[in-house]
mmCIF file of C-alpha atoms in Angstrom:
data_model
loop_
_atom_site.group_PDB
_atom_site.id
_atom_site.type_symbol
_atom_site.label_atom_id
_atom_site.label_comp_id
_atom_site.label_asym_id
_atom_site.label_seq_id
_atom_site.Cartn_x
_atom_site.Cartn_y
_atom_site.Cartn_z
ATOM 1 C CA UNK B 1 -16.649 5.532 24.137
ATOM 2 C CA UNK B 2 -14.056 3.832 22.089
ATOM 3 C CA UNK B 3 -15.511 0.069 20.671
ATOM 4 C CA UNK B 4 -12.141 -1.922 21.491
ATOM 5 C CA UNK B 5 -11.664 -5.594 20.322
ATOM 6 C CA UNK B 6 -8.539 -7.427 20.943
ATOM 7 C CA UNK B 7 -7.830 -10.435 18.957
ATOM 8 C CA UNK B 8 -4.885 -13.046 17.832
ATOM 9 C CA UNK B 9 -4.157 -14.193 14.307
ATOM 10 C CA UNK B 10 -1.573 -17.582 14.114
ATOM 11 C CA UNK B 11 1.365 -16.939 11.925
ATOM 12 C CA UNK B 12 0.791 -20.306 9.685
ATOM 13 C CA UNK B 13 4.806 -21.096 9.892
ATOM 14 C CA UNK B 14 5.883 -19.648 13.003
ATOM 15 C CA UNK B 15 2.477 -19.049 15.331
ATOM 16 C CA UNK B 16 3.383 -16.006 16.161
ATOM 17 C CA UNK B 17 0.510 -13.794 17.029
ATOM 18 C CA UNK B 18 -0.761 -10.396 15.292
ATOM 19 C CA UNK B 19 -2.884 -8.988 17.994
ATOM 20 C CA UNK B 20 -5.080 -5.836 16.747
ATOM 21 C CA UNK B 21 -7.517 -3.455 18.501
ATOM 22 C CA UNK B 22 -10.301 -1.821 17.408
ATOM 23 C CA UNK B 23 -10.866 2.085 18.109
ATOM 24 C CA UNK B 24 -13.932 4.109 17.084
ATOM 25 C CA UNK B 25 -16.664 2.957 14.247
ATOM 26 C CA UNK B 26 -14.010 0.618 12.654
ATOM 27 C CA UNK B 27 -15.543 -2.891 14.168
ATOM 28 C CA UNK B 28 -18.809 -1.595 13.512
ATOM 29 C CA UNK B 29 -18.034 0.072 9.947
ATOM 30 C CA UNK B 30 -16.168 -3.172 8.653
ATOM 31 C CA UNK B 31 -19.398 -5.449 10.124
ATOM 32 C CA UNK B 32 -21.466 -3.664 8.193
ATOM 33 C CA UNK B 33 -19.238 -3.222 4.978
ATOM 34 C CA UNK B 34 -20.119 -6.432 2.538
ATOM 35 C CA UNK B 35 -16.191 -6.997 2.705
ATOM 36 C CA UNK B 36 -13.226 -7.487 4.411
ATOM 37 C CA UNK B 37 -9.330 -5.904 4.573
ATOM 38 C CA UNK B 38 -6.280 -7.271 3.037
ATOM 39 C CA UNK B 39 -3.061 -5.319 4.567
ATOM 40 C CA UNK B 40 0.341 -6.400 3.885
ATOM 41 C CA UNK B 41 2.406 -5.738 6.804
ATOM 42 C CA UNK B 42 6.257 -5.639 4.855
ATOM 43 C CA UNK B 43 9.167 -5.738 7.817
ATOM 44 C CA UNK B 44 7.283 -8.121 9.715
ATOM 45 C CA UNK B 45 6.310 -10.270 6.657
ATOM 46 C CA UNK B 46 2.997 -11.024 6.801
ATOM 47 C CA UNK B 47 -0.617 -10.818 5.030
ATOM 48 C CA UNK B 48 -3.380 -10.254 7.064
ATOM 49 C CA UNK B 49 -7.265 -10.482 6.173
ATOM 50 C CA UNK B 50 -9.623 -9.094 8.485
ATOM 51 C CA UNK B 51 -13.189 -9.998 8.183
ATOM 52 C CA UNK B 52 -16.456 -11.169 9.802
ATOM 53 C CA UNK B 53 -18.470 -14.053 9.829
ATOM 54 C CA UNK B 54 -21.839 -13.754 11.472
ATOM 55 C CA UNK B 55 -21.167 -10.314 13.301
ATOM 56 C CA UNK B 56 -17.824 -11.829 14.631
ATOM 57 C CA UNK B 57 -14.249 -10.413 13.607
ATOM 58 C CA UNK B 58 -12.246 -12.978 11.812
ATOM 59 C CA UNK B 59 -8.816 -12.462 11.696
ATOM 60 C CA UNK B 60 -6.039 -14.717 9.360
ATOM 61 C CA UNK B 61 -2.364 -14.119 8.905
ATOM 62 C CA UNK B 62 -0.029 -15.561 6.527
ATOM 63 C CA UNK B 63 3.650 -15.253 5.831
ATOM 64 C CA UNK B 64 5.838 -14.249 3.440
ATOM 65 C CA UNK B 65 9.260 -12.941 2.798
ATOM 66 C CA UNK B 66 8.818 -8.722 2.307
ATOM 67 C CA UNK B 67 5.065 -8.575 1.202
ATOM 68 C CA UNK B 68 4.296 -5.148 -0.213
ATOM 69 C CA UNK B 69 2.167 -4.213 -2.899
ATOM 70 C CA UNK B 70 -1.125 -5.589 -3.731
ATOM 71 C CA UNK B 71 -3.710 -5.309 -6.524
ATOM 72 C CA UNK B 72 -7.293 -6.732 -6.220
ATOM 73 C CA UNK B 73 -9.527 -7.261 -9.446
ATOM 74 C CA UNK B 74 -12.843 -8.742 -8.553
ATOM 75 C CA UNK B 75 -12.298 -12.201 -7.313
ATOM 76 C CA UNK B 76 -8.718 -11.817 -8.324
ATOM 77 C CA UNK B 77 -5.793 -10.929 -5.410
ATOM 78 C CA UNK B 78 -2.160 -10.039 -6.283
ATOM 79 C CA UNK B 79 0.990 -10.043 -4.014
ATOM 80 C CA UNK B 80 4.440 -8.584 -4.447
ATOM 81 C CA UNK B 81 7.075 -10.874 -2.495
ATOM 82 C CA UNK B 82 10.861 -10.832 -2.077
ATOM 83 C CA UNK B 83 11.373 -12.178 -5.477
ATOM 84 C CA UNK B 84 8.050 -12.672 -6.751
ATOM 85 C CA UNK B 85 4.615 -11.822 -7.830
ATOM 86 C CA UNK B 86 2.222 -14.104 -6.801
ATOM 87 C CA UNK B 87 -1.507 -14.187 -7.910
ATOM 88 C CA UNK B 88 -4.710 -16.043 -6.536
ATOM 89 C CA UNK B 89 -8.154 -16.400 -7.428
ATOM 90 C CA UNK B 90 -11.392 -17.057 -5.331
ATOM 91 C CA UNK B 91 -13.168 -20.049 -5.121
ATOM 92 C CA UNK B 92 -15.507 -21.307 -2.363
ATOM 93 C CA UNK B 93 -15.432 -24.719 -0.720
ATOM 94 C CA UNK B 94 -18.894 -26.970 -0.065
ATOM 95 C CA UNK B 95 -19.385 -24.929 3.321
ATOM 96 C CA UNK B 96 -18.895 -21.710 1.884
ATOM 97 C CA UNK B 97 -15.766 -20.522 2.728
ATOM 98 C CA UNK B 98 -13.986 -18.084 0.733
ATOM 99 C CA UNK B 99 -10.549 -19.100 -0.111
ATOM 100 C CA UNK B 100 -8.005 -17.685 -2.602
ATOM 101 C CA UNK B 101 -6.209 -20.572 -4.395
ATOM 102 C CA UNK B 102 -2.899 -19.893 -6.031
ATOM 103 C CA UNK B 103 -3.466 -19.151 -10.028
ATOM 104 C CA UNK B 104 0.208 -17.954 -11.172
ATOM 105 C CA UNK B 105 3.963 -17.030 -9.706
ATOM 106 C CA UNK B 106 6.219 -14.549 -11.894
ATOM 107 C CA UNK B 107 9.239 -14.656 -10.681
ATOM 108 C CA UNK B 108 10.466 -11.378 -11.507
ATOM 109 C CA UNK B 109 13.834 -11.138 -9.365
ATOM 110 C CA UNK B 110 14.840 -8.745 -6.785
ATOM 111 C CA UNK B 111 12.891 -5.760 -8.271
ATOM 112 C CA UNK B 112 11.572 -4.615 -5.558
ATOM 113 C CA UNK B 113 8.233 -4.454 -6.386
ATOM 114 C CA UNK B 114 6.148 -1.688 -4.317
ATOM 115 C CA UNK B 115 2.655 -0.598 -5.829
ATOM 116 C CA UNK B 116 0.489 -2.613 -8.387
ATOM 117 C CA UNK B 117 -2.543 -2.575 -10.471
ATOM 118 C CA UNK B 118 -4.273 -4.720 -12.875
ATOM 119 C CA UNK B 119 -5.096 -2.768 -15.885
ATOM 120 C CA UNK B 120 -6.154 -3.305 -19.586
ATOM 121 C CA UNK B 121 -3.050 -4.884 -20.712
ATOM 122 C CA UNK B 122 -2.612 -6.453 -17.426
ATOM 123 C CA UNK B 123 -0.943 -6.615 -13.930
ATOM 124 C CA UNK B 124 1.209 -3.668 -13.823
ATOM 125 C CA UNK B 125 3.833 -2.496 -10.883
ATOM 126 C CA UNK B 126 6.525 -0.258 -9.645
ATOM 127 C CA UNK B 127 9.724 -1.506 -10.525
ATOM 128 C CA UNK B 128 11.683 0.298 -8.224
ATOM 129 C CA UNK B 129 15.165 -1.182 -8.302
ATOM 130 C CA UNK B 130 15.128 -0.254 -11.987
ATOM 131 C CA UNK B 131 13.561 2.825 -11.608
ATOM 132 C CA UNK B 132 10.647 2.513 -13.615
ATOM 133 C CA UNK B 133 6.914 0.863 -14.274
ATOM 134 C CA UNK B 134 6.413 -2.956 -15.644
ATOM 135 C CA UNK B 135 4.332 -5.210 -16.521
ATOM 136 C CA UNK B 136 4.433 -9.578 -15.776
ATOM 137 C CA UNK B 137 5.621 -11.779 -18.119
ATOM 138 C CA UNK B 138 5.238 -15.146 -18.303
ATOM 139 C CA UNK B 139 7.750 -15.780 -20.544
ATOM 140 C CA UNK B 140 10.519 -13.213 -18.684
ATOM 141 C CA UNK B 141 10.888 -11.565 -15.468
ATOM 142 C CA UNK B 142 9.397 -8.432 -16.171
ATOM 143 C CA UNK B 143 8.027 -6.517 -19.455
ATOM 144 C CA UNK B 144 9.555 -2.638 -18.962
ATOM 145 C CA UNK B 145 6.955 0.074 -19.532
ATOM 146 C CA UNK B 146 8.179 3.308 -18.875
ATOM 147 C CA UNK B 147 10.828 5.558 -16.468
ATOM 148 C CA UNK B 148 9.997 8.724 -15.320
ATOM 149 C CA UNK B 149 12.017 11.863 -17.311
ATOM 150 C CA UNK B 150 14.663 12.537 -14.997
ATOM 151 C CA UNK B 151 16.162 8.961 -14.961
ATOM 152 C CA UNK B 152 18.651 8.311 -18.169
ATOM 153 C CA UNK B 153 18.505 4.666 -19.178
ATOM 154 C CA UNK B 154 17.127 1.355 -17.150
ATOM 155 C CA UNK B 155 19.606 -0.094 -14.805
ATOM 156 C CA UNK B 156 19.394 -1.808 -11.741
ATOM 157 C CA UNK B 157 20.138 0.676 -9.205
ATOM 158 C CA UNK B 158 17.262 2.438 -7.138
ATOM 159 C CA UNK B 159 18.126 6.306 -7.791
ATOM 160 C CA UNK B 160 14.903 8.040 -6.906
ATOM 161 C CA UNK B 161 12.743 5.431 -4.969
ATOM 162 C CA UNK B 162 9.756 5.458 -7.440
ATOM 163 C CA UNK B 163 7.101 3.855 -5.284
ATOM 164 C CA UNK B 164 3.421 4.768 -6.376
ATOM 165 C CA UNK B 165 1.305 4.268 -8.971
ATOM 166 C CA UNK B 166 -2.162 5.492 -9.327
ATOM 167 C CA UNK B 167 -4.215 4.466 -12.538
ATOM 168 C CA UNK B 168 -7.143 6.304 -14.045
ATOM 169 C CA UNK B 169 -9.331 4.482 -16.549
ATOM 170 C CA UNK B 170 -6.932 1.094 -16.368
ATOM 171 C CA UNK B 171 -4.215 3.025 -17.207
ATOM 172 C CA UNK B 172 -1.259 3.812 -15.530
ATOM 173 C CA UNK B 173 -1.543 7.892 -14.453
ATOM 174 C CA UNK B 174 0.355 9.085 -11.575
ATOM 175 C CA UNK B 175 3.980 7.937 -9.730
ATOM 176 C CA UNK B 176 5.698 8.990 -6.829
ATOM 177 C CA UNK B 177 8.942 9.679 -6.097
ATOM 178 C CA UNK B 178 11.283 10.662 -3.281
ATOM 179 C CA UNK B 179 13.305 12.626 -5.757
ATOM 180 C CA UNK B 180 14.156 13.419 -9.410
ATOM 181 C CA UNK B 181 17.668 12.489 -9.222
ATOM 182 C CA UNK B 182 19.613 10.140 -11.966
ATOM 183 C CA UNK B 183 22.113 8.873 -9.275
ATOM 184 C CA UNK B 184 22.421 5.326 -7.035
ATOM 185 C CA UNK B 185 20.775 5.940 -3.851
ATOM 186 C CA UNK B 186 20.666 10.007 -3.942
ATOM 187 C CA UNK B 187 16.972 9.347 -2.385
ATOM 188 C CA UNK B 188 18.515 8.023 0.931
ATOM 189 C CA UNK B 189 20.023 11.988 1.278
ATOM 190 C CA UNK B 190 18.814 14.291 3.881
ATOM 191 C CA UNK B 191 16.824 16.482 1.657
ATOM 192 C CA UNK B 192 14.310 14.006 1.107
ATOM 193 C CA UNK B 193 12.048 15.109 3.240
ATOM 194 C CA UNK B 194 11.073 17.927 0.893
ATOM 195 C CA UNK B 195 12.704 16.565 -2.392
ATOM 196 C CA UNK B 196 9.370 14.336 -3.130
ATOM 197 C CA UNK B 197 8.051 14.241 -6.593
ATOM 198 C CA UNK B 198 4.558 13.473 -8.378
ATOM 199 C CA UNK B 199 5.318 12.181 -11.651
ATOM 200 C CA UNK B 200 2.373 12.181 -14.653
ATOM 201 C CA UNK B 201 3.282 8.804 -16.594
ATOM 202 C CA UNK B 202 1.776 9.342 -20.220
ATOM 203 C CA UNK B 203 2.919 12.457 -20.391
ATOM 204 C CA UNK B 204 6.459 12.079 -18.618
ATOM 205 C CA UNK B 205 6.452 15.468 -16.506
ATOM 206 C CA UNK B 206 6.516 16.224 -12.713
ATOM 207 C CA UNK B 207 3.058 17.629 -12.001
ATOM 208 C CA UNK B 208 4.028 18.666 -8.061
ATOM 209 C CA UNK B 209 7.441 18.721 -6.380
ATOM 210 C CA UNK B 210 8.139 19.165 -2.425
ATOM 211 C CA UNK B 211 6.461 16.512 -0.865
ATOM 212 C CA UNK B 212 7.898 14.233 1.782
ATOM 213 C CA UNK B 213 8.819 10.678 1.071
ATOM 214 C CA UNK B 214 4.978 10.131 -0.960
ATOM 215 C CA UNK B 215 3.378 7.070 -1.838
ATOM 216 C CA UNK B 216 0.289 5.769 -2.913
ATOM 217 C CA UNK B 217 -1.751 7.876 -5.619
ATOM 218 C CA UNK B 218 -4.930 7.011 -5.900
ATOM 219 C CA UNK B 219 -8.044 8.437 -8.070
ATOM 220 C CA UNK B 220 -11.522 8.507 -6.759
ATOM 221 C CA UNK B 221 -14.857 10.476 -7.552
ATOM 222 C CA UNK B 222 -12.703 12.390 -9.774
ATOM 223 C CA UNK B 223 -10.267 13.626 -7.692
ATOM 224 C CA UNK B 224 -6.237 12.279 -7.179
ATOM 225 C CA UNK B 225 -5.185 11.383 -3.303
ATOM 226 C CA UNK B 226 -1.562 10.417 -2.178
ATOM 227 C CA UNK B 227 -0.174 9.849 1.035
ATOM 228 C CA UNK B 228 2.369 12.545 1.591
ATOM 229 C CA UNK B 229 3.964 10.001 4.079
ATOM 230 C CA UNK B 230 6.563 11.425 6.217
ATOM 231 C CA UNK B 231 4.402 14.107 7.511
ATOM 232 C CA UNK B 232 1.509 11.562 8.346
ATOM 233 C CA UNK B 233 -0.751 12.946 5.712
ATOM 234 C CA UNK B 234 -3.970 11.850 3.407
ATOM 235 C CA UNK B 235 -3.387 15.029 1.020
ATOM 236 C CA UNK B 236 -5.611 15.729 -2.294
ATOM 237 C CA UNK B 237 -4.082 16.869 -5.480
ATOM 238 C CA UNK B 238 -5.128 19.317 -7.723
ATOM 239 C CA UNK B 239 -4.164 18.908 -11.237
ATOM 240 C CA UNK B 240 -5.066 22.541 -12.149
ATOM 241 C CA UNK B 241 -2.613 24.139 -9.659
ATOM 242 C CA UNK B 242 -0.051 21.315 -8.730
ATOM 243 C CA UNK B 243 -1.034 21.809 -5.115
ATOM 244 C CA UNK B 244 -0.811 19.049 -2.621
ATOM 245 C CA UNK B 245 -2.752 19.730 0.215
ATOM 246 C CA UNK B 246 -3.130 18.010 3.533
ATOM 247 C CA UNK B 247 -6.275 16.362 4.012
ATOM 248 C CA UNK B 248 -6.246 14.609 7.422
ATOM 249 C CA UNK B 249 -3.758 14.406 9.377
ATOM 250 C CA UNK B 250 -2.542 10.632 11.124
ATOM 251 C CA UNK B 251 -0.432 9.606 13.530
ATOM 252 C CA UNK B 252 1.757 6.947 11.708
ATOM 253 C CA UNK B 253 3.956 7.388 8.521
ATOM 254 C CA UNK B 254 1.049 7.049 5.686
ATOM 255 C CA UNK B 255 1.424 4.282 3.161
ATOM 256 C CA UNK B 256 -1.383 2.360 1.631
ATOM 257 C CA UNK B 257 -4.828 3.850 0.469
ATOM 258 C CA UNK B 258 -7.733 2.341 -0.310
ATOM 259 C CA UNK B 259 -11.488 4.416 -1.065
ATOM 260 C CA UNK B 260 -14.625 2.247 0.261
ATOM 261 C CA UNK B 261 -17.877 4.953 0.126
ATOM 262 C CA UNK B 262 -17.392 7.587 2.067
ATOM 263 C CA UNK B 263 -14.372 6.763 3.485
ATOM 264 C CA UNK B 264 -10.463 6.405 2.948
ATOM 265 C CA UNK B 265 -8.342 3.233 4.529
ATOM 266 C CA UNK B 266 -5.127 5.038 5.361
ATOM 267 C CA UNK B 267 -2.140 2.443 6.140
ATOM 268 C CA UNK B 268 0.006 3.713 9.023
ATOM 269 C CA UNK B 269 2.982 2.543 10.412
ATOM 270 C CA UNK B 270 5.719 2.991 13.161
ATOM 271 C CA UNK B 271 8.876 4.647 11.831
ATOM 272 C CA UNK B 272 11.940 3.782 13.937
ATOM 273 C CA UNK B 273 14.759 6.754 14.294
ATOM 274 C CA UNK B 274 17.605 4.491 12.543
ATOM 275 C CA UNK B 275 15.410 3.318 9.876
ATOM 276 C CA UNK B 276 15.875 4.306 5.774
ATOM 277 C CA UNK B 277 12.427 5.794 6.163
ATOM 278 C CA UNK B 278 12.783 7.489 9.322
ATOM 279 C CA UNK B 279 10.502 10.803 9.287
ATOM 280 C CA UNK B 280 11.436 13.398 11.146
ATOM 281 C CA UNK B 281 8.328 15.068 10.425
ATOM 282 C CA UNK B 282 5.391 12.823 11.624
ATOM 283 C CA UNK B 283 7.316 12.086 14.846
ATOM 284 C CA UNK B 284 7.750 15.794 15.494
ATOM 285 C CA UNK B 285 3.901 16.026 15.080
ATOM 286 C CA UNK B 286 2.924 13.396 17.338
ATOM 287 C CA UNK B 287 4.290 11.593 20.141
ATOM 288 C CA UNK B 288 3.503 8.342 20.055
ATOM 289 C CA UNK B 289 2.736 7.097 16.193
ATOM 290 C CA UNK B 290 0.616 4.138 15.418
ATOM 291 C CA UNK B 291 0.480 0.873 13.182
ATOM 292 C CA UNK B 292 -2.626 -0.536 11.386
ATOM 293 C CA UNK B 293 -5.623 1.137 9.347
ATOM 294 C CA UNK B 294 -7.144 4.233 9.730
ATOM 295 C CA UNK B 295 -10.792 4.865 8.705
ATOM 296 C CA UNK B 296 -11.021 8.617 6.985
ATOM 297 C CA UNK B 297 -14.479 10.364 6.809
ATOM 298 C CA UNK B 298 -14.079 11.918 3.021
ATOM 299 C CA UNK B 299 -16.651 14.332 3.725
ATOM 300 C CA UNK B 300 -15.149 16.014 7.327
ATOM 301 C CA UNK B 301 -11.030 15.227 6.953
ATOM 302 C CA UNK B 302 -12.057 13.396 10.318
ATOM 303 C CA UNK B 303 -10.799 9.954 11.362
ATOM 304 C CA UNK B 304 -13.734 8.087 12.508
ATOM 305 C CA UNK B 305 -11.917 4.486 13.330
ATOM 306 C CA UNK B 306 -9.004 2.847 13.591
ATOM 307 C CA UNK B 307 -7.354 -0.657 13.209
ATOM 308 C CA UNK B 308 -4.185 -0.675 15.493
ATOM 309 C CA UNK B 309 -1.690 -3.755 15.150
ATOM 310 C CA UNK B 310 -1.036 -3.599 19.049
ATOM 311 C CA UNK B 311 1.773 -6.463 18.118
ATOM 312 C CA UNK B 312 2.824 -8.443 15.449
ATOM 313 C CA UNK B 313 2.937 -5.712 12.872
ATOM 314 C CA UNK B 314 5.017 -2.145 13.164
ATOM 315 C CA UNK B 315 5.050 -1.386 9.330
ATOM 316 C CA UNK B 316 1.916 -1.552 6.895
ATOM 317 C CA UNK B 317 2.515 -1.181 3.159
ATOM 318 C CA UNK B 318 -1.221 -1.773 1.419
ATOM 319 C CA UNK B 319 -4.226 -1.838 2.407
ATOM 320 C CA UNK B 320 -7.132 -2.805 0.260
ATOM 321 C CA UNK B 321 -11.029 -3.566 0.795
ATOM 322 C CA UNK B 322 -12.355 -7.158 -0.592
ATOM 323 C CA UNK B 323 -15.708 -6.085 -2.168
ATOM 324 C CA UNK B 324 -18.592 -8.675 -1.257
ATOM 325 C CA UNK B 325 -16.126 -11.282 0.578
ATOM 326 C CA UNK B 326 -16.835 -11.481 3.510
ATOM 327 C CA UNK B 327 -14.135 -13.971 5.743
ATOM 328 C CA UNK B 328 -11.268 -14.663 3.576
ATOM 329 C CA UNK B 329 -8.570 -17.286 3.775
ATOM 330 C CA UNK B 330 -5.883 -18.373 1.740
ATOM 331 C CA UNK B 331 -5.321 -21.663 0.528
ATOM 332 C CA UNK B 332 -1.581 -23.221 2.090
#
């Protein structure tokens, strides 16, 4: 039998409630964890930690304008906002709670960050208006890195949607794409549900074409994962071939991914007919799709648990696991 847990988060401007539900070893897995979940939930604007104090799920939600991407370092948390990139650190009060207090704000402009990473020159992310990867600045909005080969010259214009980012030894690796096109909003055509691209950074070459709408590249135990999103997809890479192939398939548009043990957290989210990111694909593969975080069994393809935003929350853009802290809150 299904474990089921339903639950109610205040919105700390507007007390509007996220209600979630538990499914399969989820509860019990994220009990027995060390850690919690950070998911930024994007459309409906909102950062959510889910944790546990003393066996009990603990759930906190706080808003912001467009949350997307996050990066966690240790005790350090990172946020990509409308216009901003905000950063926190932990700290713990008398009674032990873990809070993260604000450290820094870049205000980077209407970039539209999506993924990001702290690596060894520091907090990098997508710059996907201007089609390419960036560092912070404190002294600027933004420090440009690098575009991928098919786009001619930085300009503020999003041409191919570059999304993902995926480091390997702190250093930037792998991107994602919709498309390799050099022209304002070609990724919004029709043929991007096969026009995807996997883009290898240092070297500035497309390492696997035909995926549909992908995000998220990740490296773990020595192998490269991406979300091949608009088929609802955890696929696995292989660098020797180019091949993308499906791992697990989920029942939500696939966007976030996080590796905790044995197991993948897979963001999922509802994709509306009229929306940008509508996906044909997933919705012809299952009838009703899901929102939330689902728990992936790494050694079976098999999801094992799921946490399902029942309200509150329709879109998820990261997920990522809190090593060692347990209940999280953020300092307002």
């Amino acid at each position: 039998m299904n474990e089921q847990v339903d639950d109610t988060a205040p919105d700390k401007t507007r007390k509007a409630p996220l209600r979630c539900r538990f499914h399969g070893k989820m509860a019990e897995w994220l009990r027995n964890s060390g850690g919690s979940l950070a998911i930024t939930t994007y459309t409906s604007g909102k950062l959510v930690f889910v944790g546990c104090e003393e066996r009990q799920i603990k759930f906190h939600a706080y808003k912001f304008a467009r949350p997307m991407g996050m990066a966690v370092n240790g005790r350090r948390l990172a946020v990509a906002v409308r216009e901003q990139i905000l950063t926190y650190h932990l700290s713990e009060t008398g009674d032990g709670t873990e809070i993260f207090a604000p450290d820094r704000v870049y205000h980077t402009g209407k970039v539209n960050a999506h993924d990001m990473a702290f690596g060894r020159r520091g907090l990098y992310f997508i710059n996907t208006r201007f089609n390419g990867l960036a560092r912070v600045s404190e002294t600027k909005r933004f420090i440009h890195c690098w575009l991928p080969p098919f786009i001619s010259t930085m300009v503020r214009q999003d041409r191919c949607h570059l999304n993902g980012l995926g480091m390997s030894a702190g250093q930037p690796t792998l991107a994602t794409a919709f498309c390799e096109t050099d022209e304002h909003n070609d990724w919004r055509k029709e043929d991007r549900f096969t026009s995807g691209v996997l883009v290898d950074i240092p070297h500035r070459e497309i390492v696997a074409r035909g995926l549909c709408m992908p995000h998220s590249p990740r490296r773990y135990r020595g192998n490269w994962w991406l979300c091949n999103s608009g088929y609802g997809s955890l696929s696995r890479f292989d660098p020797t071939t180019g091949e993308c192939r499906e791992f697990c398939a989920l029942p939500g548009f696939t966007r976030g991914l996080h590796f905790v043990g044995k197991y993948a957290l897979v963001g999922l989210s509802k994709i509306r007919p009229e929306h940008i990111l509508d996906a044909p694909p997933v919705r012809a593969r299952h009838e009703n799709l899901i929102a939330g975080v689902a728990l992936v069994n790494l050694a079976t393809g098999k999801r094992e648990g799921l946490l399902e935003f029942t309200s509150g929350g329709n879109e998820v853009f990261e997920v990522a696991f809190l090593r060692g802290i347990k209940n999280p809150q953020l300092a307002t």
